[in-house]
Tab-separated table of C-alpha atoms and ligand atoms in Angstrom:
chain	number	residue	atom	x	y	z
A	3	MET	CA	-8.499	-57.874	58.717
A	4	ASN	CA	-6.967	-60.318	56.188
A	5	GLN	CA	-9.804	-63.157	56.642
A	6	SER	CA	-8.406	-67.213	56.121
A	7	VAL	CA	-10.744	-68.898	53.759
A	8	GLU	CA	-12.718	-69.678	56.541
A	9	GLU	CA	-13.498	-66.894	57.689
A	10	ILE	CA	-14.372	-65.901	54.139
A	11	ARG	CA	-16.977	-69.438	54.069
A	12	GLN	CA	-19.402	-68.385	57.438
A	13	ARG	CA	-19.132	-65.099	56.825
A	14	LEU	CA	-21.269	-65.661	52.910
A	15	PRO	CA	-23.985	-66.429	54.389
A	16	ALA	CA	-24.669	-63.368	55.743
A	17	ASP	CA	-22.915	-61.558	52.944
A	18	TRP	CA	-26.317	-63.087	50.703
A	19	GLU	CA	-28.711	-61.974	53.568
A	20	ALA	CA	-27.364	-58.161	53.665
A	21	LEU	CA	-28.924	-57.534	49.502
A	22	ARG	CA	-31.492	-57.103	51.216
A	23	LYS	CA	-30.628	-53.631	52.722
A	24	VAL	CA	-28.880	-52.755	49.524
A	25	TYR	CA	-33.305	-52.457	48.477
A	26	ASP	CA	-33.604	-50.246	50.981
A	27	LEU	CA	-30.167	-47.772	50.554
A	28	LEU	CA	-30.736	-47.314	46.888
A	29	LYS	CA	-33.916	-45.899	47.960
A	30	LYS	CA	-33.572	-43.820	50.453
A	31	SER	CA	-31.304	-42.046	48.643
A	32	ASP	CA	-33.242	-40.954	45.780
A	33	VAL	CA	-32.787	-42.849	43.173
A	34	PHE	CA	-35.831	-44.189	42.253
A	35	CYS	CA	-37.682	-41.670	39.354
A	36	VAL	CA	-37.676	-39.444	41.117
A	37	SER	CA	-39.556	-36.283	40.501
A	38	ASP	CA	-39.400	-34.348	43.644
A	39	ASN	CA	-37.110	-30.904	42.809
A	40	ASP	CA	-35.809	-30.897	46.167
A	41	VAL	CA	-33.615	-33.832	45.661
A	42	LYS	CA	-29.822	-32.714	43.440
A	43	ILE	CA	-30.475	-35.086	40.147
A	44	VAL	CA	-26.345	-35.084	41.180
A	45	GLU	CA	-23.977	-33.461	43.782
A	46	PHE	CA	-21.291	-32.625	41.757
A	47	VAL	CA	-17.763	-32.015	42.709
A	48	GLN	CA	-14.224	-32.100	40.779
A	49	PRO	CA	-12.437	-34.793	40.171
A	50	ALA	CA	-9.362	-34.123	42.713
A	51	GLU	CA	-11.973	-33.516	45.866
A	52	LEU	CA	-14.261	-36.533	44.833
A	53	LYS	CA	-10.736	-39.070	45.485
A	54	LYS	CA	-10.195	-37.603	48.458
A	55	LEU	CA	-13.723	-38.015	50.215
A	56	ILE	CA	-14.284	-41.450	48.994
A	57	ASP	CA	-11.609	-44.147	49.378
A	58	LEU	CA	-11.014	-45.831	46.170
A	59	THR	CA	-8.060	-47.311	47.066
A	60	ILE	CA	-8.051	-51.521	47.245
A	61	SER	CA	-6.439	-52.981	50.576
A	62	ASP	CA	-3.149	-55.920	50.031
A	63	ASP	CA	-4.886	-57.839	53.371
A	64	LYS	CA	-7.797	-55.087	55.264
A	65	SER	CA	-11.221	-56.567	54.328
A	66	LEU	CA	-14.561	-54.620	54.988
A	67	ASN	CA	-17.746	-55.462	58.021
A	68	GLU	CA	-21.291	-55.502	56.359
A	69	ALA	CA	-21.872	-51.671	58.076
A	70	GLU	CA	-18.635	-50.867	55.709
A	71	ILE	CA	-19.282	-51.801	52.312
A	72	LEU	CA	-22.920	-50.355	52.481
A	73	SER	CA	-21.469	-47.706	53.465
A	74	LEU	CA	-18.870	-46.993	51.803
A	75	CYS	CA	-21.829	-48.106	48.932
A	76	ARG	CA	-24.352	-44.604	49.883
A	77	LYS	CA	-21.227	-42.618	49.757
A	78	VAL	CA	-20.371	-44.244	45.610
A	79	ILE	CA	-24.551	-43.026	45.487
A	80	GLN	CA	-25.238	-40.014	47.060
A	81	TYR	CA	-21.880	-38.302	43.694
A	82	SER	CA	-23.506	-40.880	40.980
A	83	VAL	CA	-26.194	-38.531	38.465
A	84	LYS	CA	-29.432	-39.972	39.349
A	85	THR	CA	-30.440	-40.617	35.931
A	86	SER	CA	-34.485	-41.457	37.114
A	87	HIS	CA	-33.893	-38.422	38.012
A	88	SER	CA	-37.694	-36.230	35.986
A	89	ARG	CA	-35.319	-33.621	35.609
A	90	PHE	CA	-32.538	-35.191	33.657
A	91	HIS	CA	-32.968	-34.885	30.552
A	92	ASN	CA	-28.904	-34.635	28.967
A	93	GLN	CA	-28.344	-37.953	27.952
A	94	LEU	CA	-31.245	-40.365	24.987
A	95	PHE	CA	-31.816	-42.527	28.205
A	96	GLY	CA	-33.552	-40.841	30.902
A	97	GLN	CA	-35.868	-42.500	33.597
A	98	MET	CA	-36.066	-46.713	33.634
A	99	ASP	CA	-38.831	-48.412	33.032
A	100	PRO	CA	-38.817	-50.754	35.959
A	101	TYR	CA	-40.838	-53.022	35.102
A	102	GLY	CA	-36.645	-53.220	32.389
A	103	LEU	CA	-35.248	-52.664	35.993
A	104	PHE	CA	-37.147	-55.424	37.308
A	105	GLY	CA	-35.785	-57.704	34.693
A	106	SER	CA	-32.594	-56.642	35.205
A	107	TRP	CA	-32.314	-57.878	38.850
A	108	ILE	CA	-33.280	-61.063	37.889
A	109	THR	CA	-30.349	-62.426	35.030
A	110	GLU	CA	-27.968	-60.520	37.279
A	111	ALA	CA	-28.519	-62.838	40.344
A	112	LEU	CA	-29.386	-65.543	36.980
A	113	ASN	CA	-26.258	-64.769	36.648
A	114	THR	CA	-25.719	-66.864	33.184
A	115	SER	CA	-24.957	-66.467	29.884
A	116	ALA	CA	-26.819	-66.208	26.600
A	117	TYR	CA	-24.976	-68.192	24.537
A	118	THR	CA	-26.908	-71.526	24.931
A	119	PHE	CA	-30.323	-72.884	25.682
A	120	GLU	CA	-28.321	-75.096	28.349
A	121	VAL	CA	-27.566	-72.724	30.246
A	122	GLY	CA	-30.210	-70.493	29.748
A	123	PRO	CA	-33.003	-72.538	28.384
A	124	VAL	CA	-35.728	-69.572	29.142
A	125	PHE	CA	-34.254	-66.457	27.997
A	126	SER	CA	-32.813	-68.547	24.888
A	127	LEU	CA	-37.085	-68.935	23.603
A	128	ILE	CA	-37.839	-65.708	24.804
A	129	GLU	CA	-34.959	-63.744	22.563
A	130	THR	CA	-35.779	-65.655	20.674
A	131	GLU	CA	-39.333	-64.069	20.341
A	132	VAL	CA	-38.504	-60.565	20.521
A	133	ILE	CA	-36.840	-61.634	17.395
A	134	LYS	CA	-39.509	-62.242	15.440
A	135	LYS	CA	-42.050	-59.757	17.433
A	136	MET	CA	-39.222	-57.632	16.256
A	137	CYS	CA	-38.576	-58.355	12.912
A	138	ASP	CA	-42.564	-58.655	11.897
A	139	ILE	CA	-42.822	-54.813	13.555
A	140	CYS	CA	-40.046	-54.102	10.912
A	141	GLY	CA	-41.749	-55.640	8.626
A	142	TYR	CA	-38.997	-58.638	8.369
A	143	ALA	CA	-40.653	-61.652	7.011
A	144	ASN	CA	-38.035	-65.054	7.931
A	145	GLY	CA	-35.380	-62.079	9.653
A	146	ASP	CA	-33.077	-62.756	12.636
A	147	GLY	CA	-31.109	-60.642	14.894
A	148	ILE	CA	-29.467	-60.611	18.306
A	149	PHE	CA	-29.107	-58.389	21.176
A	150	ALA	CA	-25.633	-56.352	21.128
A	151	PRO	CA	-23.722	-54.839	23.884
A	152	GLY	CA	-25.039	-51.576	22.746
A	153	GLY	CA	-25.926	-49.534	19.008
A	154	SER	CA	-22.034	-49.246	18.233
A	155	VAL	CA	-22.342	-53.105	18.049
A	156	SER	CA	-24.740	-53.593	16.377
A	157	ASN	CA	-23.264	-52.092	13.781
A	158	MET	CA	-20.450	-53.061	13.696
A	159	TYR	CA	-22.782	-56.850	13.126
A	160	ALA	CA	-23.664	-55.031	10.218
A	161	LEU	CA	-20.529	-54.059	8.636
A	162	VAL	CA	-19.769	-57.399	9.394
A	163	LEU	CA	-22.250	-59.732	7.579
A	164	ALA	CA	-22.367	-57.226	4.505
A	165	ARG	CA	-18.769	-57.747	4.101
A	166	TYR	CA	-19.472	-61.536	4.706
A	167	LYS	CA	-22.291	-61.373	2.292
A	168	VAL	CA	-20.534	-59.050	-0.543
A	169	CYS	CA	-17.510	-61.597	-0.166
A	170	PRO	CA	-17.733	-64.721	2.191
A	171	ASP	CA	-13.240	-65.602	0.678
A	172	ILE	CA	-12.836	-62.632	3.903
A	173	LYS	CA	-13.938	-64.687	6.834
A	174	ALA	CA	-10.521	-66.994	6.842
A	175	LYS	CA	-8.385	-65.443	4.336
A	176	GLY	CA	-9.111	-61.530	5.403
A	177	ILE	CA	-9.283	-58.584	4.071
A	178	PHE	CA	-6.158	-58.264	1.885
A	179	GLY	CA	-4.207	-57.695	-2.107
A	180	MET	CA	-8.261	-55.889	-2.237
A	181	LYS	CA	-9.738	-53.346	-3.080
A	182	PRO	CA	-10.933	-50.667	-0.418
A	183	LEU	CA	-14.216	-51.177	0.463
A	184	VAL	CA	-16.082	-48.747	1.181
A	185	LEU	CA	-18.769	-46.803	3.463
A	186	PHE	CA	-21.057	-43.955	3.347
A	187	THR	CA	-23.240	-42.722	5.760
A	188	SER	CA	-24.458	-39.367	6.448
A	189	GLU	CA	-22.272	-36.023	8.253
A	190	GLU	CA	-25.771	-36.041	11.056
A	191	SER	CA	-24.818	-39.431	11.659
A	192	HIS	CA	-23.292	-41.479	14.491
A	193	TYR	CA	-19.275	-41.560	15.313
A	194	SER	CA	-20.079	-45.299	15.366
A	195	PHE	CA	-18.907	-46.462	11.871
A	196	LYS	CA	-16.404	-43.881	11.667
A	197	LYS	CA	-14.683	-47.063	14.240
A	198	ALA	CA	-16.113	-49.380	13.034
A	199	ALA	CA	-14.137	-48.082	10.398
A	200	HIS	CA	-10.760	-48.456	12.059
A	201	TRP	CA	-10.834	-51.384	14.052
A	202	LEU	CA	-12.473	-53.864	11.222
A	203	GLY	CA	-9.711	-52.518	8.857
A	204	PHE	CA	-11.547	-50.858	6.712
A	205	GLY	CA	-10.096	-47.700	7.644
A	206	THR	CA	-11.764	-44.199	8.394
A	207	ASP	CA	-10.729	-42.883	5.162
A	208	ASN	CA	-13.071	-45.114	3.454
A	209	CYS	CA	-15.532	-43.869	5.042
A	210	VAL	CA	-17.249	-41.317	3.436
A	211	THR	CA	-19.215	-39.214	4.193
A	212	VAL	CA	-22.269	-37.672	3.105
A	213	LYS	CA	-23.908	-34.573	3.018
A	214	THR	CA	-27.227	-33.260	4.363
A	215	ASN	CA	-30.331	-31.191	3.917
A	216	SER	CA	-31.616	-28.462	6.131
A	217	GLN	CA	-34.175	-30.886	8.184
A	218	GLY	CA	-29.716	-33.047	8.665
A	219	GLN	CA	-30.989	-36.052	6.459
A	220	MET	CA	-28.486	-37.858	3.835
A	221	MET	CA	-29.145	-36.551	0.407
A	222	ALA	CA	-29.781	-39.196	-1.578
A	223	LYS	CA	-28.447	-37.360	-4.444
A	224	ASP	CA	-24.812	-36.345	-2.278
A	225	LEU	CA	-24.653	-39.984	-2.387
A	226	GLU	CA	-24.998	-41.520	-5.617
A	227	ALA	CA	-22.207	-38.857	-6.365
A	228	LYS	CA	-20.100	-40.352	-3.541
A	229	ILE	CA	-20.952	-43.741	-4.989
A	230	LEU	CA	-20.457	-43.202	-7.918
A	231	GLN	CA	-16.637	-41.265	-6.805
A	232	ALA	CA	-16.014	-43.988	-4.835
A	233	GLN	CA	-15.584	-46.797	-8.171
A	234	GLU	CA	-14.035	-44.190	-10.195
A	235	GLN	CA	-11.375	-44.771	-7.698
A	236	ASP	CA	-11.438	-48.319	-7.842
A	237	LYS	CA	-13.129	-48.535	-4.579
A	238	THR	CA	-15.764	-51.267	-3.826
A	239	PRO	CA	-18.587	-49.649	-2.808
A	240	PHE	CA	-20.307	-51.901	-0.460
A	241	PHE	CA	-22.692	-50.259	2.824
A	242	VAL	CA	-25.218	-47.561	2.936
A	243	ASN	CA	-26.082	-46.666	6.221
A	244	SER	CA	-28.630	-44.515	7.259
A	245	THR	CA	-29.520	-43.035	10.664
A	246	ALA	CA	-33.304	-43.098	11.531
A	247	GLY	CA	-33.675	-39.990	14.405
A	248	THR	CA	-29.854	-39.039	14.465
A	249	THR	CA	-28.926	-38.535	18.007
A	250	VAL	CA	-28.813	-34.538	17.588
A	251	LEU	CA	-31.242	-33.326	15.746
A	252	GLY	CA	-32.683	-36.589	15.577
A	253	ALA	CA	-33.531	-36.344	11.633
A	254	PHE	CA	-34.524	-39.166	9.589
A	255	ASP	CA	-33.183	-39.590	6.382
A	256	ASP	CA	-35.922	-40.485	4.082
A	257	LEU	CA	-35.428	-44.670	3.728
A	258	ASN	CA	-37.374	-44.908	0.523
A	259	GLU	CA	-35.148	-42.451	-1.300
A	260	ILE	CA	-31.589	-44.745	0.719
A	261	ALA	CA	-33.074	-47.907	-0.533
A	262	ASP	CA	-33.534	-46.792	-4.429
A	263	VAL	CA	-29.594	-45.283	-4.422
A	264	CYS	CA	-28.611	-49.523	-2.423
A	265	GLN	CA	-30.913	-50.935	-4.956
A	266	ARG	CA	-28.685	-49.467	-8.078
A	267	TYR	CA	-25.925	-50.093	-6.314
A	268	GLY	CA	-26.311	-53.328	-6.069
A	269	LEU	CA	-25.296	-51.721	-2.173
A	270	TRP	CA	-26.656	-52.837	1.662
A	271	LEU	CA	-28.708	-50.893	3.582
A	272	HIS	CA	-28.579	-50.892	7.111
A	273	VAL	CA	-30.123	-48.168	8.997
A	274	ASP	CA	-29.454	-46.463	12.408
A	275	GLY	CA	-32.575	-46.496	14.536
A	276	CYS	CA	-31.200	-46.981	18.220
A	277	HIS	CA	-31.896	-43.954	18.554
A	278	GLY	CA	-35.831	-43.207	16.700
A	279	GLY	CA	-36.156	-46.554	15.940
A	280	SER	CA	-39.006	-46.154	18.304
A	281	VAL	CA	-40.627	-45.483	15.891
A	282	LEU	CA	-41.612	-48.491	15.113
A	283	ILE	CA	-43.479	-49.899	17.524
A	284	SER	CA	-45.616	-46.229	18.039
A	285	LYS	CA	-49.238	-45.666	15.943
A	286	GLU	CA	-48.784	-41.715	14.620
A	287	ASN	CA	-44.869	-41.613	14.181
A	288	ARG	CA	-44.263	-44.948	12.570
A	289	HIS	CA	-44.063	-43.549	9.321
A	290	LEU	CA	-41.641	-42.180	9.726
A	291	MET	CA	-39.022	-45.255	9.201
A	292	ASN	CA	-41.797	-45.782	5.839
A	293	GLY	CA	-39.366	-48.044	3.537
A	294	LEU	CA	-37.557	-49.695	6.457
A	295	GLU	CA	-38.456	-53.206	5.008
A	296	ARG	CA	-36.258	-52.382	2.323
A	297	SER	CA	-33.461	-51.794	4.379
A	298	ASN	CA	-30.944	-55.504	5.199
A	299	SER	CA	-30.127	-54.814	8.466
A	300	LEU	CA	-31.770	-52.251	11.483
A	301	ALA	CA	-29.480	-51.557	15.175
A	302	TRP	CA	-32.127	-50.296	17.607
A	303	ASN	CA	-31.878	-49.849	21.506
A	304	PRO	CA	-34.331	-50.317	24.051
A	305	HIS	CA	-32.317	-48.434	25.960
A	306	LYS	CA	-32.809	-45.334	24.814
A	307	ALA	CA	-36.724	-43.552	24.567
A	308	LEU	CA	-38.190	-46.381	25.424
A	309	GLY	CA	-36.197	-46.340	29.223
A	310	ALA	CA	-34.703	-50.382	28.900
A	311	PRO	CA	-31.847	-50.784	30.896
A	312	LEU	CA	-28.661	-50.134	29.745
A	313	GLN	CA	-28.141	-52.111	27.928
A	314	CYS	CA	-30.258	-53.195	25.422
A	315	SER	CA	-30.147	-52.812	21.482
A	316	MET	CA	-30.967	-55.323	19.835
A	317	PHE	CA	-29.497	-56.038	15.917
A	318	LEU	CA	-32.261	-56.544	13.173
A	319	THR	CA	-31.468	-58.545	10.104
A	320	GLN	CA	-33.736	-59.773	6.620
A	321	GLU	CA	-31.287	-62.354	6.297
A	322	THR	CA	-32.111	-66.069	7.209
A	323	GLU	CA	-28.919	-68.027	7.523
A	324	LEU	CA	-27.227	-64.873	7.354
A	325	MET	CA	-25.408	-64.680	10.606
A	326	SER	CA	-25.246	-68.228	11.525
A	327	LYS	CA	-22.854	-68.729	8.901
A	328	CYS	CA	-20.925	-65.357	9.026
A	329	ASN	CA	-20.034	-65.506	12.866
A	330	SER	CA	-19.985	-69.628	13.762
A	331	THR	CA	-16.994	-70.894	14.830
A	332	GLU	CA	-16.267	-74.128	15.153
A	333	VAL	CA	-16.426	-74.765	19.031
A	334	LYS	CA	-16.401	-77.555	20.071
A	335	TYR	CA	-16.614	-77.903	23.540
A	336	LEU	CA	-19.614	-74.752	24.430
A	337	PHE	CA	-21.684	-75.502	21.046
A	338	GLN	CA	-21.543	-79.315	20.538
A	339	GLN	CA	-23.600	-80.226	17.271
A	340	ASP	CA	-24.242	-83.776	19.190
A	341	LYS	CA	-27.037	-81.927	22.034
A	342	PHE	CA	-29.972	-83.916	22.452
A	343	TYR	CA	-31.828	-80.673	22.445
A	344	ASP	CA	-32.622	-78.401	18.704
A	345	VAL	CA	-29.178	-76.808	19.011
A	346	SER	CA	-30.093	-73.675	17.210
A	347	TYR	CA	-31.324	-72.502	20.214
A	348	ASP	CA	-27.847	-72.067	20.984
A	349	THR	CA	-27.540	-68.359	19.682
A	350	GLY	CA	-24.121	-68.321	21.243
A	351	ASN	CA	-23.503	-69.215	18.029
A	352	LYS	CA	-25.098	-66.148	15.877
A	353	SER	CA	-22.613	-64.220	18.481
A	354	VAL	CA	-19.286	-62.382	18.204
A	355	GLN	CA	-19.013	-62.353	21.927
A	356	CYS	CA	-17.989	-65.350	24.403
A	357	GLY	CA	-19.966	-64.953	27.500
A	358	ARG	CA	-23.349	-62.225	26.707
A	359	LYS	CA	-25.382	-61.286	29.567
A	360	ILE	CA	-29.088	-61.735	29.044
A	361	ASP	CA	-31.244	-58.174	27.845
A	362	CYS	CA	-33.971	-59.517	25.648
A	363	PHE	CA	-35.762	-59.849	29.132
A	364	LYS	CA	-36.711	-56.683	30.651
A	365	PHE	CA	-37.952	-55.615	27.407
A	366	TRP	CA	-40.378	-58.939	26.969
A	367	LEU	CA	-40.464	-58.046	30.587
A	368	MET	CA	-41.445	-54.317	29.881
A	369	LEU	CA	-43.803	-55.920	26.080
A	370	LYS	CA	-45.739	-57.331	28.499
A	371	ALA	CA	-46.084	-56.121	31.382
A	372	ARG	CA	-48.093	-52.464	28.925
A	373	SER	CA	-48.099	-53.855	25.792
A	374	VAL	CA	-46.243	-53.454	22.244
A	375	ASN	CA	-49.001	-50.075	21.845
A	376	GLY	CA	-48.829	-48.888	25.488
A	377	LEU	CA	-45.270	-48.570	25.380
A	378	GLY	CA	-45.951	-46.975	21.861
A	379	SER	CA	-48.498	-45.068	23.088
A	380	LEU	CA	-45.334	-42.969	26.078
A	381	VAL	CA	-43.017	-42.750	22.200
A	382	ASP	CA	-46.405	-40.605	21.182
A	383	HIS	CA	-45.768	-38.786	23.575
A	384	ALA	CA	-42.907	-37.985	24.426
A	385	VAL	CA	-42.891	-37.163	20.569
A	386	LYS	CA	-46.350	-33.827	21.214
A	387	MET	CA	-44.544	-32.916	24.420
A	388	ALA	CA	-40.931	-32.472	22.284
A	389	LYS	CA	-43.662	-30.630	19.491
A	390	LEU	CA	-45.359	-28.497	23.066
A	391	PHE	CA	-42.168	-27.460	23.678
A	392	VAL	CA	-41.171	-25.804	21.562
A	393	SER	CA	-44.401	-24.153	20.599
A	394	LYS	CA	-44.187	-22.789	24.075
A	395	MET	CA	-40.480	-21.842	23.398
A	396	LEU	CA	-41.737	-19.550	20.162
A	397	GLN	CA	-44.823	-18.413	23.289
A	398	ARG	CA	-41.131	-16.895	25.149
A	399	GLU	CA	-39.198	-14.522	24.253
A	400	GLY	CA	-35.016	-15.124	23.979
A	401	TYR	CA	-35.606	-17.926	22.364
A	402	ARG	CA	-34.169	-19.485	19.006
A	403	LEU	CA	-34.179	-22.984	16.854
A	404	VAL	CA	-31.897	-24.839	15.464
A	405	GLN	CA	-33.866	-26.003	12.200
A	406	ASP	CA	-37.539	-24.796	11.845
A	407	SER	CA	-38.705	-27.844	13.577
A	408	PHE	CA	-38.469	-31.285	14.750
A	409	LEU	CA	-40.221	-34.653	13.647
A	410	TYR	CA	-38.882	-36.626	16.514
A	411	THR	CA	-37.624	-36.357	20.340
A	412	ASN	CA	-34.626	-34.293	19.884
A	413	VAL	CA	-35.072	-30.067	20.126
A	414	CYS	CA	-32.281	-27.869	19.228
A	415	PHE	CA	-32.337	-24.564	20.833
A	416	TRP	CA	-30.167	-21.118	21.512
A	417	TYR	CA	-31.055	-19.396	25.339
A	418	ILE	CA	-30.874	-15.705	24.457
A	419	PRO	CA	-29.405	-13.976	27.668
A	420	LYS	CA	-31.707	-10.433	28.366
A	421	ALA	CA	-28.494	-8.302	28.024
A	422	MET	CA	-28.199	-10.274	24.348
A	423	ARG	CA	-31.639	-9.394	23.011
A	424	GLY	CA	-31.958	-6.177	20.595
A	425	GLN	CA	-28.512	-6.375	19.398
A	426	GLU	CA	-27.001	-6.398	16.259
A	427	GLU	CA	-25.657	-10.447	15.298
A	428	THR	CA	-21.731	-9.741	14.093
A	429	SER	CA	-19.628	-12.443	14.387
A	430	GLU	CA	-18.320	-11.533	18.331
A	431	TRP	CA	-22.231	-11.433	18.737
A	432	GLU	CA	-22.372	-15.916	17.884
A	433	ALA	CA	-19.297	-16.829	19.499
A	434	LYS	CA	-20.684	-14.979	22.639
A	435	LEU	CA	-23.562	-16.435	22.223
A	436	TYR	CA	-22.148	-20.663	21.970
A	437	GLU	CA	-20.547	-19.514	24.772
A	438	VAL	CA	-23.906	-19.483	26.125
A	439	ALA	CA	-25.692	-22.861	26.714
A	440	PRO	CA	-22.009	-24.350	28.398
A	441	LYS	CA	-21.702	-21.991	31.232
A	442	ILE	CA	-26.242	-22.694	31.558
A	443	LYS	CA	-25.202	-26.310	32.274
A	444	GLU	CA	-22.938	-25.349	34.749
A	445	LYS	CA	-24.955	-23.526	36.478
A	446	MET	CA	-27.420	-26.810	36.225
A	447	ILE	CA	-24.901	-29.199	37.393
A	448	ARG	CA	-23.571	-26.960	40.629
A	449	SER	CA	-27.265	-26.539	41.248
A	450	GLY	CA	-28.149	-30.277	40.532
A	451	SER	CA	-32.141	-28.797	39.314
A	452	LEU	CA	-31.387	-29.878	36.081
A	453	MET	CA	-29.836	-31.734	33.235
A	454	ILE	CA	-29.211	-31.322	29.676
A	455	GLY	CA	-25.989	-31.605	27.175
A	456	TYR	CA	-25.862	-29.388	24.193
A	457	SER	CA	-23.913	-29.654	21.498
A	458	PRO	CA	-22.421	-28.412	18.335
A	459	LEU	CA	-22.834	-28.649	14.761
A	460	SER	CA	-19.389	-28.115	12.693
A	461	TYR	CA	-20.185	-29.039	9.292
A	462	ARG	CA	-22.322	-26.586	9.264
A	463	GLY	CA	-20.328	-23.929	11.505
A	464	VAL	CA	-22.540	-23.853	14.216
A	465	GLY	CA	-21.701	-23.859	18.073
A	466	ASN	CA	-22.879	-24.246	20.543
A	467	PHE	CA	-26.937	-24.871	21.431
A	468	ILE	CA	-28.367	-26.551	24.292
A	469	ARG	CA	-30.325	-30.440	22.861
A	470	MET	CA	-33.597	-30.933	25.367
A	471	ILE	CA	-34.048	-35.118	24.812
A	472	PHE	CA	-37.612	-36.407	25.438
A	473	THR	CA	-38.150	-40.064	26.897
A	474	CYS	CA	-40.566	-42.274	27.336
A	475	TYR	CA	-39.709	-42.024	31.377
A	476	PRO	CA	-41.019	-39.704	32.549
A	477	VAL	CA	-44.277	-39.380	31.394
A	478	ILE	CA	-45.055	-35.330	31.648
A	479	ASP	CA	-46.695	-32.478	31.641
A	480	GLU	CA	-47.389	-28.982	30.146
A	481	ASP	CA	-46.607	-27.899	33.382
A	482	GLU	CA	-43.709	-29.379	33.946
A	483	LEU	CA	-42.989	-27.955	30.390
A	484	ASP	CA	-42.755	-24.947	31.766
A	485	ALA	CA	-41.619	-25.878	34.508
A	486	ILE	CA	-38.394	-27.165	33.111
A	487	LEU	CA	-37.818	-22.850	30.044
A	488	ASP	CA	-38.697	-20.899	33.173
A	489	GLU	CA	-35.651	-22.943	35.147
A	490	ILE	CA	-33.267	-23.134	32.251
A	491	GLU	CA	-34.650	-19.297	32.053
A	492	TYR	CA	-33.887	-18.714	35.865
A	493	LEU	CA	-30.661	-20.087	35.437
A	494	ALA	CA	-28.838	-18.262	32.339
A	495	GLU	CA	-30.182	-15.178	33.692
A	496	GLN	CA	-28.395	-15.719	36.946
A	497	ASP	CA	-24.977	-14.185	37.727
B	516	PLP	C1	-26.833	-44.122	20.632
B	516	PLP	C2	-25.843	-43.583	19.291
B	516	PLP	C3	-25.940	-44.697	19.237
B	516	PLP	C4	-24.327	-46.215	19.296
B	516	PLP	O1	-25.492	-46.597	20.263
B	516	PLP	P1	-24.078	-47.239	21.844
B	516	PLP	O2	-25.431	-48.162	22.304
B	516	PLP	O3	-24.450	-45.285	22.609
B	516	PLP	O4	-23.479	-48.443	21.775
B	516	PLP	C5	-25.336	-45.731	17.636
B	516	PLP	N1	-25.497	-45.118	16.689
B	516	PLP	C6	-27.065	-43.374	17.279
B	516	PLP	C7	-27.789	-43.415	15.577
B	516	PLP	C8	-27.098	-43.189	18.497
B	516	PLP	O5	-28.313	-42.537	18.832
């Protein structure tokens, strides 16, 4: 029935009390850290079917009681993907760090915004501390930064800042009547740069694609050629994105090589380390990002390999004052300059958002619980498992790698079913091979036993292959690698 104001008011204390039951529900529904292989990662149902299983309609006057709400939540959880299941390797993120979830729950409950010290005093100090520590780790002396809602937005922060540096007038005047500004990024890089080129008014034609070598690394020679080409077309090159850990292959561009080119042409060097940035805290793999200290900015997602709950993304820059100058507006009702405390802690001035979630806290809590080196050793372990996975595949029959070796946590490969082995590898055979990964994927989802993604690499003329991703969590061992391969083979050979 329709609830009156008085009824809602009276019901509220009990509504709040019901929160206790939410933890039990999540626990019972196998949401946390599942390593029991009898539990399905997902109970897949087609969209039309799913619509019938859960009443999605919103009523004008019918309100549900607590028991009905909890039962509805149970169903929602039941048909959701359990990304903390130990066999979920479908995305660049996987199982969470439990302390990350501690952090998320606490900030959700406190429900505040990261714009001013006034409304988030401790969090504003924590954000400043985390940013400072991460800048130190990057070799950004006197750097600055902000937590952004995801890597795509962090990359946009870089573009806006670089643009402001070459042409501060754009802030007031816009980009009218000027030569086109051109940005460069590799064919292996993330699609967020193309999207940003549209959103920020550069135009996708001015997001120039640079070729990669056989390891998926941006080729400095081709970058230079494309820069010269843009100059000949009377355009203004201003920005180079270099990727540390590409989304599909996990490739790391040679930052020193790219920095040399940027230096020669006076271009902003951004490093998209959304996926691979986590090697920065590792001992054995830190070298993959040598040269980072020569870059202007970095995007890094702790919500990927490190297991911080979504979303947790940092934009860091070597520039000291630029972010405030570029992004601030004189908002008198929020960022009053006559406050009684140090307003430099009002970080919202540097942000493009108004309300901003507290994403620093979960990462800070994880760092407190594990320490930088502790988390870093988990990164090294994940990389080690990826390499062991490769050697195990090569000892078995039917596996073929997309490239000879992988530097990071991505392993891309084909599984060749028994019926296709020992045949002449014609183009028909290849076409058939490219259908194998989607078929295995379908079986994975229908059985709920394993989730691993697949992808083609169209710029190499290569069709679908399996892309296995290792993350810090679950912390897996050698036996699990064999179990995963056994499951892939079992599913692939099943009719
Ligand atoms: C995931 C990813 C992004 C985008 O990050 P979101 O948080 O998903 O927006 C950008 N670049 C690379 C290399 C990525 O892997």
